[in-house]
XYZ file of C-alpha atoms in Angstrom:
690
model
C 0.000 0.000 0.000
C 2.852 2.393 0.833
C 4.531 1.700 -2.514
C 1.297 2.380 -4.389
C 0.722 5.686 -2.565
C 4.312 6.692 -3.259
C 3.971 5.826 -6.953
C 0.730 7.796 -7.224
C 2.346 10.814 -5.531
C 5.313 10.690 -7.905
C 3.072 10.440 -10.940
C 0.958 13.366 -9.696
C 4.079 15.417 -9.122
C 5.370 14.724 -12.603
C 1.978 15.689 -14.052
C 1.513 18.941 -12.119
C 5.156 20.147 -12.176
C 6.691 19.182 -15.498
C 10.483 19.393 -15.570
C 12.443 20.483 -18.619
C 12.890 17.686 -21.141
C 16.201 15.864 -20.811
C 16.075 14.936 -24.444
C 14.211 16.012 -27.544
C 12.551 13.430 -29.768
C 11.404 14.315 -33.276
C 11.015 12.585 -36.517
C 14.749 12.890 -37.047
C 15.762 11.061 -33.836
C 16.641 11.481 -30.173
C 19.363 13.673 -28.652
C 20.448 14.150 -24.979
C 23.789 15.615 -23.886
C 24.933 15.372 -20.222
C 21.354 15.148 -19.052
C 20.587 14.358 -15.439
C 19.666 10.714 -15.165
C 16.746 11.424 -12.864
C 15.329 13.899 -15.470
C 15.944 11.337 -18.196
C 13.924 8.761 -16.239
C 11.099 11.294 -15.826
C 11.039 12.015 -19.603
C 10.840 8.278 -20.364
C 8.060 7.910 -17.821
C 6.033 10.668 -19.595
C 6.730 9.255 -23.032
C 5.897 5.623 -22.220
C 3.304 6.052 -19.490
C 5.399 3.870 -17.139
C 5.790 4.564 -13.432
C 9.354 4.675 -12.028
C 10.139 4.797 -8.316
C 13.603 6.340 -8.042
C 15.842 5.489 -5.093
C 17.510 8.522 -3.445
C 20.917 6.973 -4.164
C 20.344 7.238 -7.940
C 22.648 9.966 -9.282
C 24.538 10.732 -12.520
C 24.204 12.042 -16.049
C 23.649 10.466 -19.477
C 24.329 11.292 -23.139
C 22.218 9.708 -25.894
C 22.204 10.282 -29.651
C 19.960 8.426 -32.113
C 19.057 9.496 -35.666
C 15.871 7.438 -35.922
C 12.815 8.070 -33.821
C 11.868 5.362 -31.234
C 8.576 3.993 -30.115
C 7.672 3.379 -26.477
C 9.106 -0.132 -26.299
C 12.406 0.955 -27.822
C 12.591 3.971 -25.550
C 12.008 1.748 -22.488
C 14.771 -0.602 -23.676
C 17.202 2.302 -24.066
C 16.408 3.418 -20.516
C 17.159 -0.063 -19.097
C 20.449 -0.165 -21.026
C 21.401 3.308 -19.769
C 20.613 2.301 -16.198
C 22.755 -0.819 -16.500
C 25.652 1.201 -17.949
C 25.476 3.448 -14.868
C 25.418 0.534 -12.365
C 21.682 0.956 -11.861
C 18.851 -1.507 -12.316
C 15.091 -1.314 -12.734
C 13.328 -3.924 -10.597
C 9.674 -4.696 -11.273
C 7.408 -3.302 -8.577
C 4.086 -4.330 -10.097
C 2.183 -3.922 -13.400
C 3.605 -0.975 -15.333
C 5.884 0.104 -12.443
C 9.619 -0.215 -11.795
C 11.886 0.614 -8.926
C 15.244 2.166 -9.913
C 18.002 1.285 -7.422
C 21.808 0.761 -7.504
C 22.702 -2.734 -8.710
C 24.416 -3.511 -5.369
C 21.006 -3.462 -3.663
C 19.063 -5.184 -6.412
C 19.701 -8.712 -5.150
C 17.920 -7.909 -1.881
C 14.694 -6.722 -3.537
C 11.805 -9.023 -4.505
C 10.388 -9.208 -8.009
C 11.832 -9.471 -11.497
C 11.981 -7.325 -14.581
C 11.299 -7.209 -18.255
C 13.973 -7.684 -20.855
C 17.564 -8.819 -20.540
C 18.604 -5.777 -18.452
C 16.147 -6.523 -15.665
C 17.467 -7.971 -12.407
C 16.051 -11.348 -11.446
C 16.690 -14.303 -9.097
C 16.577 -17.992 -10.043
C 17.403 -21.402 -8.522
C 19.350 -23.847 -10.727
C 19.281 -27.512 -9.562
C 22.396 -29.638 -10.265
C 22.528 -33.375 -10.858
C 26.185 -34.389 -11.200
C 28.360 -31.416 -10.194
C 28.751 -30.399 -6.547
C 26.990 -27.059 -5.903
C 29.885 -25.641 -3.861
C 32.394 -26.331 -6.642
C 30.016 -24.905 -9.266
C 29.478 -21.726 -7.222
C 33.226 -21.106 -6.988
C 33.519 -21.659 -10.748
C 30.702 -19.221 -11.648
C 31.593 -16.363 -9.287
C 33.878 -14.590 -11.822
C 31.001 -14.607 -14.353
C 28.459 -12.865 -12.084
C 27.912 -9.108 -12.373
C 29.032 -6.585 -9.785
C 25.727 -6.637 -7.947
C 24.986 -10.301 -8.635
C 25.127 -13.185 -6.150
C 25.681 -16.936 -6.578
C 25.565 -19.213 -3.523
C 25.038 -22.970 -3.036
C 21.857 -23.884 -1.198
C 22.391 -25.314 2.285
C 20.045 -28.226 1.534
C 19.981 -29.898 -1.823
C 22.501 -29.704 -4.627
C 21.380 -26.379 -6.231
C 22.577 -22.827 -6.951
C 20.816 -19.588 -5.990
C 21.696 -16.882 -8.579
C 20.649 -13.191 -8.572
C 21.781 -11.221 -11.638
C 20.619 -9.565 -14.851
C 18.235 -11.737 -16.831
C 20.446 -11.991 -19.918
C 23.469 -12.953 -17.798
C 21.435 -15.628 -16.009
C 20.419 -17.079 -19.382
C 24.088 -17.312 -20.321
C 24.963 -18.919 -16.971
C 22.162 -21.461 -17.380
C 23.695 -22.517 -20.682
C 27.125 -22.919 -19.078
C 25.692 -24.908 -16.163
C 23.905 -27.215 -18.605
C 27.247 -28.000 -20.244
C 29.088 -28.440 -16.947
C 26.364 -30.433 -15.184
C 26.515 -33.433 -17.497
C 28.236 -36.797 -17.105
C 29.886 -37.740 -20.377
C 32.120 -40.423 -18.855
C 32.003 -43.925 -20.249
C 32.121 -47.140 -18.199
C 33.295 -50.520 -19.414
C 33.976 -53.853 -17.687
C 36.611 -56.336 -18.886
C 36.655 -59.923 -17.611
C 40.088 -61.579 -17.741
C 40.672 -65.235 -18.554
C 44.418 -65.686 -18.246
C 45.684 -62.900 -15.985
C 45.114 -61.571 -12.492
C 42.835 -58.553 -12.416
C 44.812 -56.993 -9.572
C 48.162 -57.250 -11.366
C 46.834 -56.025 -14.721
C 45.015 -53.123 -13.045
C 48.230 -52.075 -11.287
C 50.121 -52.146 -14.593
C 47.457 -50.207 -16.497
C 47.182 -47.650 -13.680
C 50.867 -46.861 -14.093
C 50.287 -46.243 -17.808
C 46.953 -44.379 -17.814
C 46.185 -43.560 -14.187
C 46.700 -39.803 -14.520
C 44.938 -39.332 -17.830
C 42.079 -36.828 -17.961
C 39.529 -36.077 -20.627
C 36.085 -34.675 -21.190
C 34.630 -37.464 -19.095
C 36.831 -36.682 -16.104
C 39.869 -38.422 -14.702
C 40.377 -42.022 -15.722
C 39.572 -44.581 -12.983
C 40.689 -48.240 -13.135
C 39.413 -50.586 -10.418
C 39.974 -54.382 -10.172
C 37.166 -56.679 -8.950
C 38.691 -59.761 -7.350
C 35.441 -61.693 -7.050
C 34.886 -61.947 -10.826
C 38.515 -61.301 -11.891
C 37.343 -58.246 -13.811
C 38.492 -54.655 -14.277
C 36.095 -51.691 -14.347
C 37.259 -48.656 -16.345
C 35.584 -45.233 -16.161
C 36.529 -42.007 -17.919
C 36.416 -40.320 -21.297
C 35.049 -42.733 -23.956
C 38.207 -42.460 -26.073
C 40.450 -43.149 -23.056
C 38.251 -46.020 -21.867
C 38.484 -47.651 -25.294
C 42.293 -47.408 -25.307
C 42.551 -48.879 -21.806
C 40.177 -51.757 -22.607
C 42.180 -52.650 -25.715
C 45.397 -52.656 -23.681
C 43.859 -54.912 -21.003
C 42.583 -57.396 -23.600
C 45.988 -57.465 -25.301
C 47.754 -58.177 -22.003
C 45.294 -60.961 -21.252
C 45.836 -62.545 -24.697
C 49.604 -62.433 -24.326
C 49.355 -64.117 -20.912
C 47.670 -67.108 -22.587
C 50.642 -67.595 -24.927
C 53.390 -67.295 -22.296
C 53.126 -70.934 -21.151
C 52.098 -72.610 -17.896
C 55.202 -71.954 -15.730
C 55.465 -68.871 -13.567
C 57.911 -67.765 -10.875
C 56.475 -65.683 -8.042
C 58.974 -63.912 -5.784
C 57.491 -63.293 -2.361
C 58.031 -59.898 -0.746
C 56.896 -60.500 2.829
C 55.557 -64.041 3.308
C 57.671 -67.156 3.766
C 57.671 -69.588 0.853
C 58.226 -72.443 3.313
C 55.007 -71.640 5.193
C 52.963 -70.731 2.108
C 53.865 -73.789 0.029
C 51.777 -76.451 1.862
C 48.722 -74.169 1.826
C 48.860 -73.738 -1.953
C 49.540 -77.440 -2.478
C 46.394 -78.348 -0.583
C 44.369 -75.916 -2.701
C 45.307 -77.742 -5.919
C 45.330 -81.264 -4.455
C 49.099 -81.750 -4.543
C 50.631 -83.883 -1.795
C 52.542 -81.572 0.583
C 56.289 -82.239 0.662
C 56.228 -84.017 -2.712
C 58.624 -81.653 -4.446
C 62.108 -82.866 -5.224
C 64.944 -81.272 -3.355
C 62.751 -78.672 -1.717
C 60.941 -80.570 1.008
C 60.223 -78.550 4.110
C 59.231 -79.214 7.663
C 56.131 -77.107 7.230
C 55.059 -79.116 4.203
C 55.554 -82.451 5.924
C 53.526 -81.211 8.881
C 50.476 -80.590 6.704
C 47.550 -82.995 6.476
C 48.596 -86.197 4.671
C 45.282 -86.490 2.844
C 45.670 -83.215 0.961
C 43.476 -84.250 -1.967
C 40.411 -83.976 0.244
C 41.151 -80.246 0.696
C 41.342 -79.442 -3.025
C 39.507 -76.178 -3.725
C 40.836 -75.164 -7.154
C 39.762 -77.354 -10.060
C 42.414 -77.672 -12.738
C 41.996 -78.335 -16.442
C 41.499 -82.092 -17.079
C 44.695 -83.745 -18.184
C 47.060 -81.149 -16.706
C 47.950 -81.553 -13.059
C 49.183 -78.338 -11.377
C 52.498 -78.463 -9.547
C 53.906 -75.996 -7.017
C 57.467 -76.066 -5.684
C 59.620 -73.535 -3.896
C 63.118 -72.258 -4.482
C 64.704 -71.568 -1.079
C 67.510 -69.416 -2.471
C 65.264 -66.446 -3.321
C 62.129 -67.179 -1.274
C 60.202 -67.865 -4.488
C 57.436 -70.196 -5.635
C 57.352 -71.898 -9.032
C 53.876 -72.659 -10.387
C 53.266 -74.992 -13.327
C 49.560 -74.946 -14.143
C 47.007 -73.906 -16.715
C 46.303 -70.152 -16.978
C 43.085 -70.234 -14.934
C 44.591 -72.234 -12.059
C 47.724 -70.125 -12.224
C 45.681 -66.934 -11.993
C 43.760 -68.154 -8.956
C 46.951 -69.179 -7.193
C 48.595 -65.833 -7.908
C 45.534 -64.051 -6.501
C 45.830 -66.076 -3.286
C 49.553 -65.355 -3.055
C 49.003 -61.631 -3.622
C 46.490 -61.428 -0.767
C 48.687 -63.414 1.627
C 52.015 -61.810 0.716
C 51.507 -58.573 2.647
C 53.612 -56.698 5.171
C 52.863 -57.970 8.650
C 52.617 -55.804 11.705
C 54.733 -56.349 14.797
C 53.871 -56.372 18.481
C 56.075 -55.232 21.346
C 55.169 -57.164 24.507
C 56.386 -55.709 27.805
C 55.891 -57.453 31.131
C 56.440 -56.301 34.712
C 56.732 -58.838 37.533
C 56.570 -57.249 40.992
C 57.183 -59.316 44.141
C 57.291 -57.744 47.598
C 58.002 -60.006 50.585
C 58.410 -59.353 54.323
C 59.546 -61.983 56.835
C 59.518 -61.119 60.554
C 60.374 -63.422 63.495
C 60.672 -63.092 67.279
C 61.899 -65.639 69.835
C 62.366 -65.433 73.622
C 62.837 -68.265 76.041
C 64.838 -69.864 78.843
C 66.371 -73.347 79.287
C 67.350 -74.927 82.622
C 69.592 -77.825 83.604
C 70.070 -79.344 87.070
C 71.939 -82.635 87.489
C 73.046 -84.296 90.679
C 76.450 -85.953 90.924
C 77.032 -89.553 91.745
C 75.953 -90.367 95.315
C 73.812 -87.270 95.754
C 70.012 -87.217 96.100
C 69.470 -84.388 93.577
C 67.451 -85.557 90.504
C 68.205 -84.725 86.879
C 66.044 -81.870 85.497
C 66.336 -80.131 82.073
C 64.125 -77.993 79.854
C 64.803 -77.671 76.106
C 62.124 -76.288 73.772
C 61.682 -76.877 70.031
C 63.017 -74.044 67.951
C 65.425 -72.889 70.664
C 68.957 -72.367 69.419
C 71.341 -73.361 70.770
C 69.902 -76.182 72.867
C 71.110 -76.583 76.393
C 71.583 -80.336 76.110
C 74.395 -80.251 73.492
C 76.157 -77.596 75.542
C 75.817 -79.661 78.709
C 77.111 -82.751 76.942
C 80.095 -80.829 75.609
C 80.849 -79.461 79.067
C 80.614 -82.923 80.547
C 82.942 -84.331 77.884
C 85.479 -81.669 78.716
C 85.319 -82.545 82.396
C 85.854 -86.249 81.767
C 88.844 -85.842 79.468
C 92.241 -85.999 81.113
C 95.584 -84.992 79.702
C 96.815 -88.575 79.524
C 93.546 -90.254 78.626
C 92.944 -91.653 75.194
C 90.313 -89.996 73.125
C 86.851 -91.431 73.469
C 84.615 -91.398 70.386
C 81.436 -90.619 72.285
C 83.012 -87.720 74.109
C 84.356 -86.319 70.825
C 80.886 -86.420 69.297
C 79.500 -84.578 72.307
C 82.118 -81.871 72.003
C 81.476 -81.493 68.231
C 77.708 -81.215 68.820
C 78.293 -78.434 71.357
C 80.526 -76.534 68.956
C 78.022 -76.869 66.074
C 75.226 -75.662 68.347
C 77.181 -72.550 69.259
C 78.112 -71.844 65.625
C 74.441 -71.756 64.658
C 73.490 -69.141 67.245
C 71.116 -66.332 66.180
C 70.271 -63.222 68.152
C 71.405 -62.840 71.763
C 72.467 -65.645 74.087
C 73.138 -65.379 77.808
C 73.295 -67.714 80.745
C 75.061 -68.994 83.870
C 76.532 -72.368 84.750
C 78.263 -73.859 87.766
C 78.728 -76.941 89.966
C 79.467 -77.988 93.549
C 80.098 -81.236 95.268
C 76.507 -82.402 94.888
C 75.137 -80.961 91.604
C 75.706 -79.189 88.325
C 73.359 -76.461 87.138
C 72.949 -74.134 84.132
C 70.605 -71.461 82.694
C 70.433 -70.172 79.103
C 68.287 -67.261 77.884
C 68.068 -66.699 74.104
C 66.326 -63.820 72.294
C 65.975 -63.183 68.535
C 64.182 -60.477 66.531
C 64.631 -60.600 62.737
C 62.928 -58.739 59.880
C 63.710 -59.390 56.238
C 62.121 -57.383 53.406
C 62.789 -57.813 49.686
C 61.521 -56.262 46.463
C 61.892 -58.169 43.216
C 61.219 -56.262 39.997
C 61.580 -57.939 36.595
C 60.751 -56.279 33.274
C 61.189 -58.658 30.327
C 60.149 -57.406 26.883
C 60.212 -58.879 23.389
C 59.313 -57.780 19.845
C 57.725 -60.275 17.461
C 55.688 -60.485 14.271
C 51.931 -60.849 14.331
C 50.927 -64.502 14.888
C 54.552 -65.542 15.499
C 55.659 -67.214 18.737
C 58.543 -65.544 20.564
C 60.527 -66.503 23.658
C 63.054 -64.743 25.853
C 65.070 -66.316 28.708
C 67.422 -64.541 31.088
C 68.781 -66.972 33.673
C 70.874 -70.090 34.232
C 70.795 -73.800 33.470
C 70.821 -75.562 36.831
C 71.642 -79.296 36.982
C 69.097 -81.495 38.784
C 69.448 -85.207 39.477
C 67.070 -87.436 37.526
C 68.497 -90.868 38.439
C 71.224 -92.590 40.436
C 72.561 -96.145 40.417
C 75.129 -97.357 42.944
C 75.657 -100.821 41.445
C 76.757 -103.975 43.213
C 79.071 -103.049 46.096
C 79.512 -99.596 44.509
C 81.420 -101.242 41.665
C 79.982 -99.042 38.884
C 78.009 -96.126 40.363
C 76.665 -93.388 38.116
C 74.208 -90.498 38.273
C 72.092 -88.912 35.531
C 71.325 -85.194 35.599
C 69.122 -82.835 33.632
C 69.717 -79.135 33.209
C 66.727 -76.930 33.970
C 66.253 -73.287 32.985
C 66.066 -71.024 36.024
C 65.495 -67.283 35.679
C 63.044 -65.013 33.845
C 61.163 -66.486 30.877
C 58.532 -64.976 28.613
C 56.808 -66.904 25.833
C 54.129 -65.099 23.829
C 52.165 -65.403 20.584
C 50.283 -62.180 19.687
C 47.334 -61.924 17.314
C 46.212 -58.456 16.168
C 42.432 -58.144 15.861
C 40.459 -55.919 13.478
C 39.196 -53.668 16.282
C 42.673 -52.702 17.496
C 42.799 -55.284 20.288
C 45.532 -57.903 20.671
C 44.945 -61.518 21.709
C 47.958 -62.799 23.659
C 48.735 -66.443 24.292
C 51.546 -66.195 26.809
C 53.506 -67.909 29.521
C 55.424 -65.878 32.100
C 57.795 -67.565 34.557
C 60.142 -66.249 37.243
C 62.185 -68.893 39.044
C 65.171 -68.876 41.412
C 67.251 -71.233 43.545
C 66.081 -71.458 47.152
C 68.948 -73.711 48.356
C 69.361 -77.378 49.271
C 66.543 -79.386 50.716
C 68.412 -79.976 53.992
C 71.906 -80.365 55.364
C 71.767 -84.091 54.732
C 70.121 -83.868 51.246
C 71.955 -81.717 48.735
C 69.260 -81.561 46.066
C 68.118 -78.031 45.205
C 64.788 -76.393 45.911
C 63.573 -74.005 43.181
C 61.224 -71.097 43.735
C 58.853 -70.767 40.787
C 56.170 -68.188 39.799
C 54.400 -69.000 36.571
C 51.424 -67.540 34.693
C 50.064 -69.232 31.575
C 46.938 -67.721 30.052
C 45.228 -66.242 26.977
C 43.987 -62.646 27.237
C 42.630 -59.817 25.069
C 44.310 -56.423 25.572
C 43.860 -53.127 23.725
C 46.820 -51.597 21.948
C 49.097 -49.797 24.420
C 47.016 -50.652 27.513
C 48.317 -52.262 30.720
C 46.470 -55.235 32.184
C 47.127 -57.273 35.335
C 47.503 -60.927 34.361
C 47.328 -62.297 37.873
C 49.069 -62.401 41.202
C 49.189 -63.678 44.737
C 48.603 -61.924 48.051
C 49.793 -64.297 50.793
C 50.203 -63.671 54.522
C 51.060 -66.311 57.106
C 51.205 -65.644 60.894
C 52.495 -68.249 63.369
C 52.648 -67.995 67.180
C 54.314 -70.819 69.138
C 54.447 -71.221 72.937
C 56.409 -74.101 74.445
C 56.385 -74.566 78.252
C 56.704 -77.019 81.104
C 53.256 -78.006 82.397
C 52.275 -76.234 85.615
C 55.695 -74.643 86.076
C 55.305 -72.550 82.929
C 52.063 -71.069 84.251
C 53.581 -69.696 87.465
C 53.635 -65.870 87.389
C 57.071 -64.296 86.832
C 58.998 -67.477 87.673
C 57.126 -69.308 84.908
C 59.100 -67.400 82.241
C 62.054 -69.635 83.067
C 60.019 -72.635 81.975
C 58.505 -71.114 78.804
C 59.702 -70.430 75.265
C 57.807 -68.116 72.888
C 58.266 -67.619 69.133
C 56.330 -65.570 66.588
C 56.773 -65.372 62.804
C 55.014 -63.552 59.973
C 55.541 -64.174 56.241
C 53.929 -61.767 53.792
C 54.214 -61.989 49.996
C 52.656 -59.712 47.351
C 53.126 -60.882 43.761
C 51.596 -59.243 40.679
C 52.254 -59.645 36.928
C 51.410 -56.856 34.441
C 51.516 -56.980 30.637
C 51.439 -54.219 27.984
C 51.361 -54.990 24.245
C 51.997 -52.259 21.652
C 51.452 -52.580 17.901
C 54.430 -51.462 15.788
C 52.819 -50.606 12.452
C 55.442 -48.509 10.661
C 59.113 -47.689 10.509
C 58.484 -44.547 12.557
C 56.883 -46.629 15.344
C 59.868 -48.987 15.412
C 62.288 -46.046 15.437
C 60.455 -44.368 18.314
C 60.439 -47.609 20.319
C 64.163 -48.243 19.757
C 65.131 -44.632 20.490
C 63.221 -44.597 23.778
C 64.947 -47.700 25.092
C 68.303 -46.561 23.784
C 67.967 -43.261 25.657
C 67.042 -45.114 28.848
C 70.115 -47.362 28.623
C 72.333 -44.393 27.781
C 71.141 -42.573 30.908
C 72.360 -45.506 33.013
C 75.934 -45.189 31.742
C 78.382 -42.574 33.076
C 79.629 -39.850 30.752
C 83.429 -39.759 30.509
C 84.116 -36.046 30.818
C 82.923 -34.239 27.730
C 83.021 -37.417 25.649
C 79.906 -39.261 24.674
C 78.748 -42.321 26.590
C 80.360 -45.691 26.041
C 77.200 -46.932 24.329
C 77.229 -44.097 21.769
C 80.903 -44.612 21.165
C 80.378 -48.319 20.563
C 77.539 -47.670 18.093
C 79.560 -45.142 16.114
C 82.866 -47.042 16.046
C 81.759 -50.676 15.910
C 78.434 -50.531 14.085
C 79.558 -47.484 12.043
C 76.194 -45.735 12.310
C 74.490 -43.071 14.371
C 72.508 -43.801 17.547
C 68.717 -44.010 17.081
C 66.744 -40.823 17.649
C 63.069 -40.030 17.954
C 61.356 -39.454 14.579
C 60.510 -35.874 13.674
C 56.778 -35.155 14.311
C 54.676 -34.628 11.210
C 53.626 -30.966 10.712
C 50.030 -30.208 11.638
C 47.604 -29.636 8.781
C 46.124 -26.110 8.469
C 42.587 -27.514 8.649
C 43.304 -29.266 11.904
C 42.789 -32.731 10.452
C 46.435 -33.698 10.166
C 48.221 -36.515 11.886
C 48.890 -36.270 15.579
C 52.395 -35.086 16.403
C 54.839 -37.774 17.398
C 56.523 -38.037 20.775
C 59.000 -35.308 21.565
C 62.589 -36.386 22.133
C 64.366 -35.410 25.312
C 67.688 -37.095 24.533
C 70.843 -35.133 23.675
C 71.191 -37.004 20.397
C 67.637 -36.197 19.364
C 68.092 -32.543 20.317
C 71.277 -32.340 18.287
C 69.576 -33.930 15.306
C 66.704 -31.471 15.570
C 69.139 -28.565 15.530
């Protein structure tokens, strides 16, 4: 309503207050020199009967010269052209009315216009080209006040520009938004689709044409190759593929395949079972792996050969190669199997930590008495000796008695010598504190011994074995000794031909593991962890050894780089022992002379931890080696300003540089780059970085 009132007011103003004509039109033509553009618009409005709403920002002057007179339609067309030349545009505001505004504001106004110089807005849907890419391509072709943006939903373009320019852009979009690429599929009979596709990709992979970049993709299931691109390029590639396949048919039935990663010894029995060949049947190339395969290999035949031609597969150990003699179809299938199995395998670093904390505490306090009457006296014999007391009072008393009975001129007595030796051995084995009194008179001999012991033994055992192995390969590490143990002994008749058989047993730290990397990033570990040591002989009279042994054998699933507790033992044993003389040991105060107390506590905490880490690339292996190298280097002393002995050995003996941490990959500007690698804190890594 406001626009209509404004238009009516402008028309009334033009009718009641006519301005001077900006141009003069006669039968000879039209002429206007440096006329004000607003006056020119008013003259056209009078001449054509059209209403123009002029924006206040419309300013400028125009010059027009035409020898032939114009009708209303031509005059209106000239006005639209003049407006466009002056960066102005007439936007339709209703029937017979236009709004004249600068072209920079035209895209924000509703409505369209008449003729090619009118400003309009259209939506162009796209079918094959991405709208964002198309918008960037068309931006240089849009006018100064025009706009081209991709729609947030749907693959389309929103364009606001002059009508004639939009018509031109629509034609360009129609040419761009078309898929002229050709697609063809080639099925091979004599060759492997994967190998031929790799060869053809090296020849034509970067070619581009009207149909876009050439794409060559093998399909293993049907042994086919799909080619997409410009029709001329697709035709050339298809002809090349067919020619390669025909030549493969004429090359014969023998092929040598050199393996890059897999072992020919392990792969040979698998391929032999596929074709029905007896494993280990090759001449001069029999292997342990082949002989270990199923003897009835014909029942596992999966590849059917051409009748009359039996396929044969042998290996050449010198170059880790397989030789295949078969028809083209069987040969192709076998090569496809080899290609899928002959891939680079990942490695797994398995680190274990065995922690054992033990604490042994013991206390002992007691008294031992001895009263013995001499010959002819009425004093009885009385002695107290408790189990666990050391030394015992009886061996000491016997030794003292033997010393009293021995004279300077008496011959040695065997029993007395044994008594003296027992007393000496008892004193040599004393632990803790020992005190006592002894004496004799004409009627009796008496003695008192008080022994006290308090011992506390604590130990921490920390073992950290680690080993690096291939995926699905068993690995074993042993750090220890081979200890001989007796397995048999024969004395013979009258010791005429005695002999003893022994067996050496591994004692130390052992780790046996077989890792299997799963698709989800987890690692299945089949492992056995053992820590053993020598505890000593069984007893003084039996010299055989007692071995301490901690063993864990299990199968677990662990995520990459995570630590898991395999198992352990928390053991605590408390023992209190009281030995006393009945009745006498219960007497207050005096009863301590007839009692013996001992207390012991054994506490053991054992735990085994495991941490597997997948080593996927050379950078991972370098980072792992550099970290351990830096740790070992830090344990060695530096000789003045010289480098450590380990660095010196690497440089002089191995003639190479010590391992350093890999340089982190630079971050991508978009923030989607690879994560930076671990920073190196070693002097060698810092020097390399500088």
